[in-house]
Amino acid sequence: MKMELIRHTIRARETYEVKIESSLLWECALGIAAVTNTRLISHLEKPMEEWNDIKKKLSNELLKELEIVQKNNTWKALLQLLHQKEFDSLHMFVH
């Protein structure tokens, strides 16, 4: 999809190419980012109470892992890795 921008200045038009993709890996990484980044949570559609309810349903093991992610901001690394290469599966990403 191409999008043409028209500006009301003396500059020439600029054209951008936008590529839209979907991936369960991206969805998971963004979900991890949402649930572990308290500054981000306040800008999402769900209120904080719903996120807390979601966290209550998670296993202790998963909560410990999410605490590590929150403490070290490793969700950023997940997003950077996903941005570097297109992974077809979780196996490819882990490998």
PDB file of N, CA and C in Angstrom:
ATOM      1  N   MET A   1       0.854  -1.160   0.000  1.00  0.00           N
ATOM      2  CA  MET A   1       0.000   0.000   0.000  1.00  0.00           C
ATOM      3  C   MET A   1       0.904   1.227   0.000  1.00  0.00           C
ATOM      4  N   LYS A   2       0.612   2.169  -0.815  1.00  0.00           N
ATOM      5  CA  LYS A   2       1.357   3.423  -0.839  1.00  0.00           C
ATOM      6  C   LYS A   2       0.452   4.547  -0.392  1.00  0.00           C
ATOM      7  N   MET A   3       1.056   5.476   0.329  1.00  0.00           N
ATOM      8  CA  MET A   3       0.299   6.596   0.850  1.00  0.00           C
ATOM      9  C   MET A   3       1.000   7.869   0.385  1.00  0.00           C
ATOM     10  N   GLU A   4       0.261   8.740  -0.228  1.00  0.00           N
ATOM     11  CA  GLU A   4       0.838   9.981  -0.710  1.00  0.00           C
ATOM     12  C   GLU A   4       0.450  11.104   0.246  1.00  0.00           C
ATOM     13  N   LEU A   5       1.453  11.838   0.696  1.00  0.00           N
ATOM     14  CA  LEU A   5       1.213  12.957   1.598  1.00  0.00           C
ATOM     15  C   LEU A   5       1.297  14.258   0.830  1.00  0.00           C
ATOM     16  N   ILE A   6       0.379  15.130   1.085  1.00  0.00           N
ATOM     17  CA  ILE A   6       0.407  16.447   0.460  1.00  0.00           C
ATOM     18  C   ILE A   6       0.551  17.472   1.570  1.00  0.00           C
ATOM     19  N   ARG A   7       1.602  18.236   1.499  1.00  0.00           N
ATOM     20  CA  ARG A   7       1.830  19.256   2.515  1.00  0.00           C
ATOM     21  C   ARG A   7       1.568  20.624   1.903  1.00  0.00           C
ATOM     22  N   HIS A   8       1.116  21.524   2.724  1.00  0.00           N
ATOM     23  CA  HIS A   8       0.810  22.867   2.244  1.00  0.00           C
ATOM     24  C   HIS A   8       1.997  23.802   2.425  1.00  0.00           C
ATOM     25  N   THR A   9       3.151  23.304   2.113  1.00  0.00           N
ATOM     26  CA  THR A   9       4.356  24.134   2.177  1.00  0.00           C
ATOM     27  C   THR A   9       5.005  24.109   0.801  1.00  0.00           C
ATOM     28  N   ILE A  10       6.123  24.753   0.690  1.00  0.00           N
ATOM     29  CA  ILE A  10       6.793  24.792  -0.610  1.00  0.00           C
ATOM     30  C   ILE A  10       7.574  23.512  -0.904  1.00  0.00           C
ATOM     31  N   ARG A  11       7.645  22.613   0.068  1.00  0.00           N
ATOM     32  CA  ARG A  11       8.327  21.346  -0.158  1.00  0.00           C
ATOM     33  C   ARG A  11       7.564  20.490  -1.165  1.00  0.00           C
ATOM     34  N   ALA A  12       8.290  19.619  -1.800  1.00  0.00           N
ATOM     35  CA  ALA A  12       7.666  18.685  -2.736  1.00  0.00           C
ATOM     36  C   ALA A  12       6.924  17.587  -1.971  1.00  0.00           C
ATOM     37  N   ARG A  13       6.060  16.914  -2.668  1.00  0.00           N
ATOM     38  CA  ARG A  13       5.325  15.801  -2.068  1.00  0.00           C
ATOM     39  C   ARG A  13       6.300  14.699  -1.650  1.00  0.00           C
ATOM     40  N   GLU A  14       5.902  13.966  -0.624  1.00  0.00           N
ATOM     41  CA  GLU A  14       6.672  12.806  -0.197  1.00  0.00           C
ATOM     42  C   GLU A  14       5.755  11.596  -0.273  1.00  0.00           C
ATOM     43  N   THR A  15       6.299  10.475  -0.684  1.00  0.00           N
ATOM     44  CA  THR A  15       5.532   9.242  -0.758  1.00  0.00           C
ATOM     45  C   THR A  15       6.177   8.210   0.147  1.00  0.00           C
ATOM     46  N   TYR A  16       5.359   7.535   0.926  1.00  0.00           N
ATOM     47  CA  TYR A  16       5.841   6.507   1.834  1.00  0.00           C
ATOM     48  C   TYR A  16       5.214   5.186   1.449  1.00  0.00           C
ATOM     49  N   GLU A  17       5.963   4.127   1.621  1.00  0.00           N
ATOM     50  CA  GLU A  17       5.419   2.796   1.413  1.00  0.00           C
ATOM     51  C   GLU A  17       5.205   2.160   2.780  1.00  0.00           C
ATOM     52  N   VAL A  18       4.005   1.640   2.992  1.00  0.00           N
ATOM     53  CA  VAL A  18       3.647   1.044   4.280  1.00  0.00           C
ATOM     54  C   VAL A  18       3.359  -0.431   4.053  1.00  0.00           C
ATOM     55  N   LYS A  19       3.991  -1.271   4.868  1.00  0.00           N
ATOM     56  CA  LYS A  19       3.770  -2.708   4.782  1.00  0.00           C
ATOM     57  C   LYS A  19       3.100  -3.155   6.070  1.00  0.00           C
ATOM     58  N   ILE A  20       1.950  -3.794   5.946  1.00  0.00           N
ATOM     59  CA  ILE A  20       1.208  -4.238   7.115  1.00  0.00           C
ATOM     60  C   ILE A  20       1.281  -5.759   7.189  1.00  0.00           C
ATOM     61  N   GLU A  21       1.763  -6.259   8.314  1.00  0.00           N
ATOM     62  CA  GLU A  21       1.874  -7.693   8.524  1.00  0.00           C
ATOM     63  C   GLU A  21       1.275  -8.032   9.878  1.00  0.00           C
ATOM     64  N   SER A  22       0.951  -9.289  10.056  1.00  0.00           N
ATOM     65  CA  SER A  22       0.486  -9.733  11.369  1.00  0.00           C
ATOM     66  C   SER A  22       1.264 -10.987  11.754  1.00  0.00           C
ATOM     67  N   SER A  23       1.435 -11.162  13.059  1.00  0.00           N
ATOM     68  CA  SER A  23       2.193 -12.303  13.552  1.00  0.00           C
ATOM     69  C   SER A  23       1.806 -12.550  15.000  1.00  0.00           C
ATOM     70  N   LEU A  24       1.615 -13.806  15.348  1.00  0.00           N
ATOM     71  CA  LEU A  24       1.334 -14.136  16.739  1.00  0.00           C
ATOM     72  C   LEU A  24       2.527 -13.803  17.626  1.00  0.00           C
ATOM     73  N   LEU A  25       3.736 -13.904  17.075  1.00  0.00           N
ATOM     74  CA  LEU A  25       4.925 -13.547  17.856  1.00  0.00           C
ATOM     75  C   LEU A  25       4.901 -12.063  18.224  1.00  0.00           C
ATOM     76  N   TRP A  26       4.522 -11.215  17.253  1.00  0.00           N
ATOM     77  CA  TRP A  26       4.408  -9.779  17.541  1.00  0.00           C
ATOM     78  C   TRP A  26       3.317  -9.529  18.570  1.00  0.00           C
ATOM     79  N   GLU A  27       2.192 -10.210  18.421  1.00  0.00           N
ATOM     80  CA  GLU A  27       1.097 -10.037  19.369  1.00  0.00           C
ATOM     81  C   GLU A  27       1.537 -10.414  20.783  1.00  0.00           C
ATOM     82  N   CYS A  28       2.266 -11.521  20.899  1.00  0.00           N
ATOM     83  CA  CYS A  28       2.755 -11.958  22.215  1.00  0.00           C
ATOM     84  C   CYS A  28       3.738 -10.953  22.795  1.00  0.00           C
ATOM     85  N   ALA A  29       4.677 -10.497  21.973  1.00  0.00           N
ATOM     86  CA  ALA A  29       5.674  -9.532  22.455  1.00  0.00           C
ATOM     87  C   ALA A  29       5.007  -8.227  22.887  1.00  0.00           C
ATOM     88  N   LEU A  30       4.017  -7.779  22.120  1.00  0.00           N
ATOM     89  CA  LEU A  30       3.305  -6.552  22.484  1.00  0.00           C
ATOM     90  C   LEU A  30       2.470  -6.752  23.745  1.00  0.00           C
ATOM     91  N   GLY A  31       1.906  -7.948  23.900  1.00  0.00           N
ATOM     92  CA  GLY A  31       1.169  -8.263  25.126  1.00  0.00           C
ATOM     93  C   GLY A  31       2.082  -8.270  26.338  1.00  0.00           C
ATOM     94  N   ILE A  32       3.272  -8.841  26.179  1.00  0.00           N
ATOM     95  CA  ILE A  32       4.265  -8.838  27.259  1.00  0.00           C
ATOM     96  C   ILE A  32       4.664  -7.406  27.587  1.00  0.00           C
ATOM     97  N   ALA A  33       4.865  -6.609  26.554  1.00  0.00           N
ATOM     98  CA  ALA A  33       5.211  -5.196  26.778  1.00  0.00           C
ATOM     99  C   ALA A  33       4.102  -4.487  27.539  1.00  0.00           C
ATOM    100  N   ALA A  34       2.868  -4.762  27.157  1.00  0.00           N
ATOM    101  CA  ALA A  34       1.736  -4.088  27.796  1.00  0.00           C
ATOM    102  C   ALA A  34       1.609  -4.461  29.261  1.00  0.00           C
ATOM    103  N   VAL A  35       1.729  -5.739  29.558  1.00  0.00           N
ATOM    104  CA  VAL A  35       1.490  -6.194  30.923  1.00  0.00           C
ATOM    105  C   VAL A  35       2.677  -5.915  31.853  1.00  0.00           C
ATOM    106  N   THR A  36       3.854  -5.628  31.295  1.00  0.00           N
ATOM    107  CA  THR A  36       5.032  -5.387  32.142  1.00  0.00           C
ATOM    108  C   THR A  36       5.495  -3.929  32.152  1.00  0.00           C
ATOM    109  N   ASN A  37       4.874  -3.080  31.373  1.00  0.00           N
ATOM    110  CA  ASN A  37       5.297  -1.684  31.311  1.00  0.00           C
ATOM    111  C   ASN A  37       4.180  -0.812  31.897  1.00  0.00           C
ATOM    112  N   THR A  38       4.341  -0.431  33.148  1.00  0.00           N
ATOM    113  CA  THR A  38       3.270   0.304  33.831  1.00  0.00           C
ATOM    114  C   THR A  38       2.988   1.661  33.188  1.00  0.00           C
ATOM    115  N   ARG A  39       3.998   2.306  32.622  1.00  0.00           N
ATOM    116  CA  ARG A  39       3.738   3.591  31.954  1.00  0.00           C
ATOM    117  C   ARG A  39       2.901   3.409  30.699  1.00  0.00           C
ATOM    118  N   LEU A  40       3.066   2.270  30.042  1.00  0.00           N
ATOM    119  CA  LEU A  40       2.320   1.985  28.819  1.00  0.00           C
ATOM    120  C   LEU A  40       0.879   1.590  29.116  1.00  0.00           C
ATOM    121  N   ILE A  41       0.674   0.845  30.191  1.00  0.00           N
ATOM    122  CA  ILE A  41      -0.662   0.329  30.517  1.00  0.00           C
ATOM    123  C   ILE A  41      -1.700   1.445  30.608  1.00  0.00           C
ATOM    124  N   SER A  42      -1.327   2.566  31.161  1.00  0.00           N
ATOM    125  CA  SER A  42      -2.300   3.650  31.337  1.00  0.00           C
ATOM    126  C   SER A  42      -2.783   4.239  30.009  1.00  0.00           C
ATOM    127  N   HIS A  43      -2.092   3.940  28.908  1.00  0.00           N
ATOM    128  CA  HIS A  43      -2.476   4.467  27.594  1.00  0.00           C
ATOM    129  C   HIS A  43      -3.250   3.448  26.753  1.00  0.00           C
ATOM    130  N   LEU A  44      -3.485   2.268  27.294  1.00  0.00           N
ATOM    131  CA  LEU A  44      -4.192   1.235  26.554  1.00  0.00           C
ATOM    132  C   LEU A  44      -5.689   1.296  26.825  1.00  0.00           C
ATOM    133  N   GLU A  45      -6.453   0.579  26.006  1.00  0.00           N
ATOM    134  CA  GLU A  45      -7.912   0.619  26.109  1.00  0.00           C
ATOM    135  C   GLU A  45      -8.429   0.038  27.416  1.00  0.00           C
ATOM    136  N   LYS A  46      -7.807  -1.040  27.882  1.00  0.00           N
ATOM    137  CA  LYS A  46      -8.281  -1.691  29.106  1.00  0.00           C
ATOM    138  C   LYS A  46      -7.815  -0.905  30.330  1.00  0.00           C
ATOM    139  N   PRO A  47      -8.680  -0.773  31.312  1.00  0.00           N
ATOM    140  CA  PRO A  47      -8.247  -0.111  32.548  1.00  0.00           C
ATOM    141  C   PRO A  47      -7.294  -1.027  33.333  1.00  0.00           C
ATOM    142  N   MET A  48      -6.546  -0.443  34.241  1.00  0.00           N
ATOM    143  CA  MET A  48      -5.545  -1.164  35.027  1.00  0.00           C
ATOM    144  C   MET A  48      -6.162  -2.355  35.772  1.00  0.00           C
ATOM    145  N   GLU A  49      -7.403  -2.224  36.203  1.00  0.00           N
ATOM    146  CA  GLU A  49      -8.058  -3.310  36.938  1.00  0.00           C
ATOM    147  C   GLU A  49      -8.156  -4.576  36.077  1.00  0.00           C
ATOM    148  N   GLU A  50      -8.438  -4.406  34.798  1.00  0.00           N
ATOM    149  CA  GLU A  50      -8.533  -5.566  33.907  1.00  0.00           C
ATOM    150  C   GLU A  50      -7.173  -6.240  33.745  1.00  0.00           C
ATOM    151  N   TRP A  51      -6.117  -5.435  33.639  1.00  0.00           N
ATOM    152  CA  TRP A  51      -4.769  -6.012  33.535  1.00  0.00           C
ATOM    153  C   TRP A  51      -4.420  -6.758  34.817  1.00  0.00           C
ATOM    154  N   ASN A  52      -4.813  -6.203  35.953  1.00  0.00           N
ATOM    155  CA  ASN A  52      -4.563  -6.884  37.222  1.00  0.00           C
ATOM    156  C   ASN A  52      -5.339  -8.194  37.296  1.00  0.00           C
ATOM    157  N   ASP A  53      -6.572  -8.205  36.782  1.00  0.00           N
ATOM    158  CA  ASP A  53      -7.362  -9.438  36.745  1.00  0.00           C
ATOM    159  C   ASP A  53      -6.696 -10.489  35.858  1.00  0.00           C
ATOM    160  N   ILE A  54      -6.156 -10.053  34.739  1.00  0.00           N
ATOM    161  CA  ILE A  54      -5.445 -10.971  33.835  1.00  0.00           C
ATOM    162  C   ILE A  54      -4.239 -11.567  34.560  1.00  0.00           C
ATOM    163  N   LYS A  55      -3.479 -10.722  35.241  1.00  0.00           N
ATOM    164  CA  LYS A  55      -2.290 -11.198  35.956  1.00  0.00           C
ATOM    165  C   LYS A  55      -2.652 -12.212  37.040  1.00  0.00           C
ATOM    166  N   LYS A  56      -3.804 -12.042  37.692  1.00  0.00           N
ATOM    167  CA  LYS A  56      -4.229 -12.967  38.746  1.00  0.00           C
ATOM    168  C   LYS A  56      -4.468 -14.373  38.205  1.00  0.00           C
ATOM    169  N   LYS A  57      -4.789 -14.485  36.925  1.00  0.00           N
ATOM    170  CA  LYS A  57      -5.081 -15.772  36.311  1.00  0.00           C
ATOM    171  C   LYS A  57      -3.827 -16.496  35.822  1.00  0.00           C
ATOM    172  N   LEU A  58      -2.678 -15.836  35.867  1.00  0.00           N
ATOM    173  CA  LEU A  58      -1.439 -16.428  35.365  1.00  0.00           C
ATOM    174  C   LEU A  58      -0.793 -17.318  36.418  1.00  0.00           C
ATOM    175  N   SER A  59      -0.032 -18.283  35.951  1.00  0.00           N
ATOM    176  CA  SER A  59       0.669 -19.183  36.877  1.00  0.00           C
ATOM    177  C   SER A  59       1.788 -18.432  37.586  1.00  0.00           C
ATOM    178  N   ASN A  60       2.210 -18.951  38.735  1.00  0.00           N
ATOM    179  CA  ASN A  60       3.316 -18.342  39.486  1.00  0.00           C
ATOM    180  C   ASN A  60       4.598 -18.314  38.660  1.00  0.00           C
ATOM    181  N   GLU A  61       4.829 -19.379  37.899  1.00  0.00           N
ATOM    182  CA  GLU A  61       6.027 -19.453  37.061  1.00  0.00           C
ATOM    183  C   GLU A  61       6.026 -18.335  36.016  1.00  0.00           C
ATOM    184  N   LEU A  62       4.890 -18.139  35.368  1.00  0.00           N
ATOM    185  CA  LEU A  62       4.796 -17.086  34.358  1.00  0.00           C
ATOM    186  C   LEU A  62       4.927 -15.706  35.000  1.00  0.00           C
ATOM    187  N   LEU A  63       4.340 -15.517  36.171  1.00  0.00           N
ATOM    188  CA  LEU A  63       4.454 -14.231  36.875  1.00  0.00           C
ATOM    189  C   LEU A  63       5.905 -13.918  37.220  1.00  0.00           C
ATOM    190  N   LYS A  64       6.665 -14.950  37.619  1.00  0.00           N
ATOM    191  CA  LYS A  64       8.093 -14.742  37.914  1.00  0.00           C
ATOM    192  C   LYS A  64       8.845 -14.303  36.662  1.00  0.00           C
ATOM    193  N   GLU A  65       8.532 -14.941  35.534  1.00  0.00           N
ATOM    194  CA  GLU A  65       9.170 -14.571  34.263  1.00  0.00           C
ATOM    195  C   GLU A  65       8.808 -13.140  33.872  1.00  0.00           C
ATOM    196  N   LEU A  66       7.555 -12.773  34.058  1.00  0.00           N
ATOM    197  CA  LEU A  66       7.126 -11.412  33.727  1.00  0.00           C
ATOM    198  C   LEU A  66       7.771 -10.383  34.643  1.00  0.00           C
ATOM    199  N   GLU A  67       8.025 -10.747  35.887  1.00  0.00           N
ATOM    200  CA  GLU A  67       8.734  -9.847  36.805  1.00  0.00           C
ATOM    201  C   GLU A  67      10.146  -9.570  36.304  1.00  0.00           C
ATOM    202  N   ILE A  68      10.806 -10.607  35.791  1.00  0.00           N
ATOM    203  CA  ILE A  68      12.153 -10.439  35.225  1.00  0.00           C
ATOM    204  C   ILE A  68      12.097  -9.508  34.019  1.00  0.00           C
ATOM    205  N   VAL A  69      11.093  -9.727  33.169  1.00  0.00           N
ATOM    206  CA  VAL A  69      10.916  -8.866  31.987  1.00  0.00           C
ATOM    207  C   VAL A  69      10.696  -7.426  32.416  1.00  0.00           C
ATOM    208  N   GLN A  70       9.844  -7.226  33.422  1.00  0.00           N
ATOM    209  CA  GLN A  70       9.541  -5.869  33.894  1.00  0.00           C
ATOM    210  C   GLN A  70      10.780  -5.218  34.502  1.00  0.00           C
ATOM    211  N   LYS A  71      11.516  -5.963  35.305  1.00  0.00           N
ATOM    212  CA  LYS A  71      12.700  -5.421  35.974  1.00  0.00           C
ATOM    213  C   LYS A  71      13.776  -5.008  34.967  1.00  0.00           C
ATOM    214  N   ASN A  72      13.955  -5.817  33.926  1.00  0.00           N
ATOM    215  CA  ASN A  72      15.052  -5.593  32.977  1.00  0.00           C
ATOM    216  C   ASN A  72      14.624  -4.989  31.643  1.00  0.00           C
ATOM    217  N   ASN A  73      13.329  -4.712  31.497  1.00  0.00           N
ATOM    218  CA  ASN A  73      12.793  -4.174  30.232  1.00  0.00           C
ATOM    219  C   ASN A  73      13.165  -5.029  29.024  1.00  0.00           C
ATOM    220  N   THR A  74      13.174  -6.344  29.194  1.00  0.00           N
ATOM    221  CA  THR A  74      13.551  -7.215  28.080  1.00  0.00           C
ATOM    222  C   THR A  74      12.489  -7.286  26.992  1.00  0.00           C
ATOM    223  N   TRP A  75      11.295  -6.738  27.255  1.00  0.00           N
ATOM    224  CA  TRP A  75      10.285  -6.678  26.199  1.00  0.00           C
ATOM    225  C   TRP A  75      10.803  -5.850  25.032  1.00  0.00           C
ATOM    226  N   LYS A  76      11.650  -4.869  25.315  1.00  0.00           N
ATOM    227  CA  LYS A  76      12.227  -4.052  24.238  1.00  0.00           C
ATOM    228  C   LYS A  76      13.099  -4.914  23.339  1.00  0.00           C
ATOM    229  N   ALA A  77      13.871  -5.808  23.942  1.00  0.00           N
ATOM    230  CA  ALA A  77      14.730  -6.702  23.166  1.00  0.00           C
ATOM    231  C   ALA A  77      13.897  -7.637  22.292  1.00  0.00           C
ATOM    232  N   LEU A  78      12.779  -8.136  22.835  1.00  0.00           N
ATOM    233  CA  LEU A  78      11.900  -8.993  22.043  1.00  0.00           C
ATOM    234  C   LEU A  78      11.412  -8.261  20.790  1.00  0.00           C
ATOM    235  N   LEU A  79      10.977  -7.034  20.970  1.00  0.00           N
ATOM    236  CA  LEU A  79      10.484  -6.260  19.827  1.00  0.00           C
ATOM    237  C   LEU A  79      11.604  -5.961  18.831  1.00  0.00           C
ATOM    238  N   GLN A  80      12.796  -5.677  19.333  1.00  0.00           N
ATOM    239  CA  GLN A  80      13.924  -5.412  18.433  1.00  0.00           C
ATOM    240  C   GLN A  80      14.299  -6.660  17.640  1.00  0.00           C
ATOM    241  N   LEU A  81      14.297  -7.822  18.293  1.00  0.00           N
ATOM    242  CA  LEU A  81      14.590  -9.066  17.587  1.00  0.00           C
ATOM    243  C   LEU A  81      13.547  -9.354  16.511  1.00  0.00           C
ATOM    244  N   LEU A  82      12.303  -9.162  16.839  1.00  0.00           N
ATOM    245  CA  LEU A  82      11.239  -9.398  15.858  1.00  0.00           C
ATOM    246  C   LEU A  82      11.328  -8.420  14.689  1.00  0.00           C
ATOM    247  N   HIS A  83      11.820  -7.247  14.957  1.00  0.00           N
ATOM    248  CA  HIS A  83      11.948  -6.238  13.905  1.00  0.00           C
ATOM    249  C   HIS A  83      13.093  -6.575  12.942  1.00  0.00           C
ATOM    250  N   GLN A  84      14.079  -7.309  13.412  1.00  0.00           N
ATOM    251  CA  GLN A  84      15.256  -7.615  12.603  1.00  0.00           C
ATOM    252  C   GLN A  84      15.002  -8.651  11.517  1.00  0.00           C
ATOM    253  N   LYS A  85      14.116  -9.601  11.805  1.00  0.00           N
ATOM    254  CA  LYS A  85      13.909 -10.706  10.879  1.00  0.00           C
ATOM    255  C   LYS A  85      12.468 -11.188  10.983  1.00  0.00           C
ATOM    256  N   GLU A  86      11.950 -11.703   9.891  1.00  0.00           N
ATOM    257  CA  GLU A  86      10.601 -12.255   9.891  1.00  0.00           C
ATOM    258  C   GLU A  86      10.685 -13.727  10.296  1.00  0.00           C
ATOM    259  N   PHE A  87      10.089 -14.064  11.422  1.00  0.00           N
ATOM    260  CA  PHE A  87      10.108 -15.431  11.924  1.00  0.00           C
ATOM    261  C   PHE A  87       8.773 -16.093  11.606  1.00  0.00           C
ATOM    262  N   ASP A  88       8.843 -17.285  11.029  1.00  0.00           N
ATOM    263  CA  ASP A  88       7.628 -18.000  10.646  1.00  0.00           C
ATOM    264  C   ASP A  88       7.011 -18.784  11.800  1.00  0.00           C
ATOM    265  N   SER A  89       7.800 -19.034  12.839  1.00  0.00           N
ATOM    266  CA  SER A  89       7.293 -19.838  13.945  1.00  0.00           C
ATOM    267  C   SER A  89       8.053 -19.505  15.229  1.00  0.00           C
ATOM    268  N   LEU A  90       7.511 -19.960  16.337  1.00  0.00           N
ATOM    269  CA  LEU A  90       8.173 -19.794  17.626  1.00  0.00           C
ATOM    270  C   LEU A  90       9.495 -20.543  17.625  1.00  0.00           C
ATOM    271  N   HIS A  91       9.509 -21.714  17.002  1.00  0.00           N
ATOM    272  CA  HIS A  91      10.740 -22.523  16.917  1.00  0.00           C
ATOM    273  C   HIS A  91      11.852 -21.730  16.227  1.00  0.00           C
ATOM    274  N   MET A  92      11.530 -21.082  15.115  1.00  0.00           N
ATOM    275  CA  MET A  92      12.538 -20.286  14.393  1.00  0.00           C
ATOM    276  C   MET A  92      13.026 -19.123  15.262  1.00  0.00           C
ATOM    277  N   PHE A  93      12.113 -18.501  15.992  1.00  0.00           N
ATOM    278  CA  PHE A  93      12.489 -17.376  16.849  1.00  0.00           C
ATOM    279  C   PHE A  93      13.415 -17.832  17.970  1.00  0.00           C
ATOM    280  N   VAL A  94      13.082 -18.945  18.602  1.00  0.00           N
ATOM    281  CA  VAL A  94      13.899 -19.462  19.707  1.00  0.00           C
ATOM    282  C   VAL A  94      15.271 -19.893  19.193  1.00  0.00           C
ATOM    283  N   HIS A  95      15.291 -20.512  18.015  1.00  0.00           N
ATOM    284  CA  HIS A  95      16.554 -20.973  17.441  1.00  0.00           C
ATOM    285  C   HIS A  95      17.436 -19.790  17.093  1.00  0.00           C
TER     286      HIS A  95
END
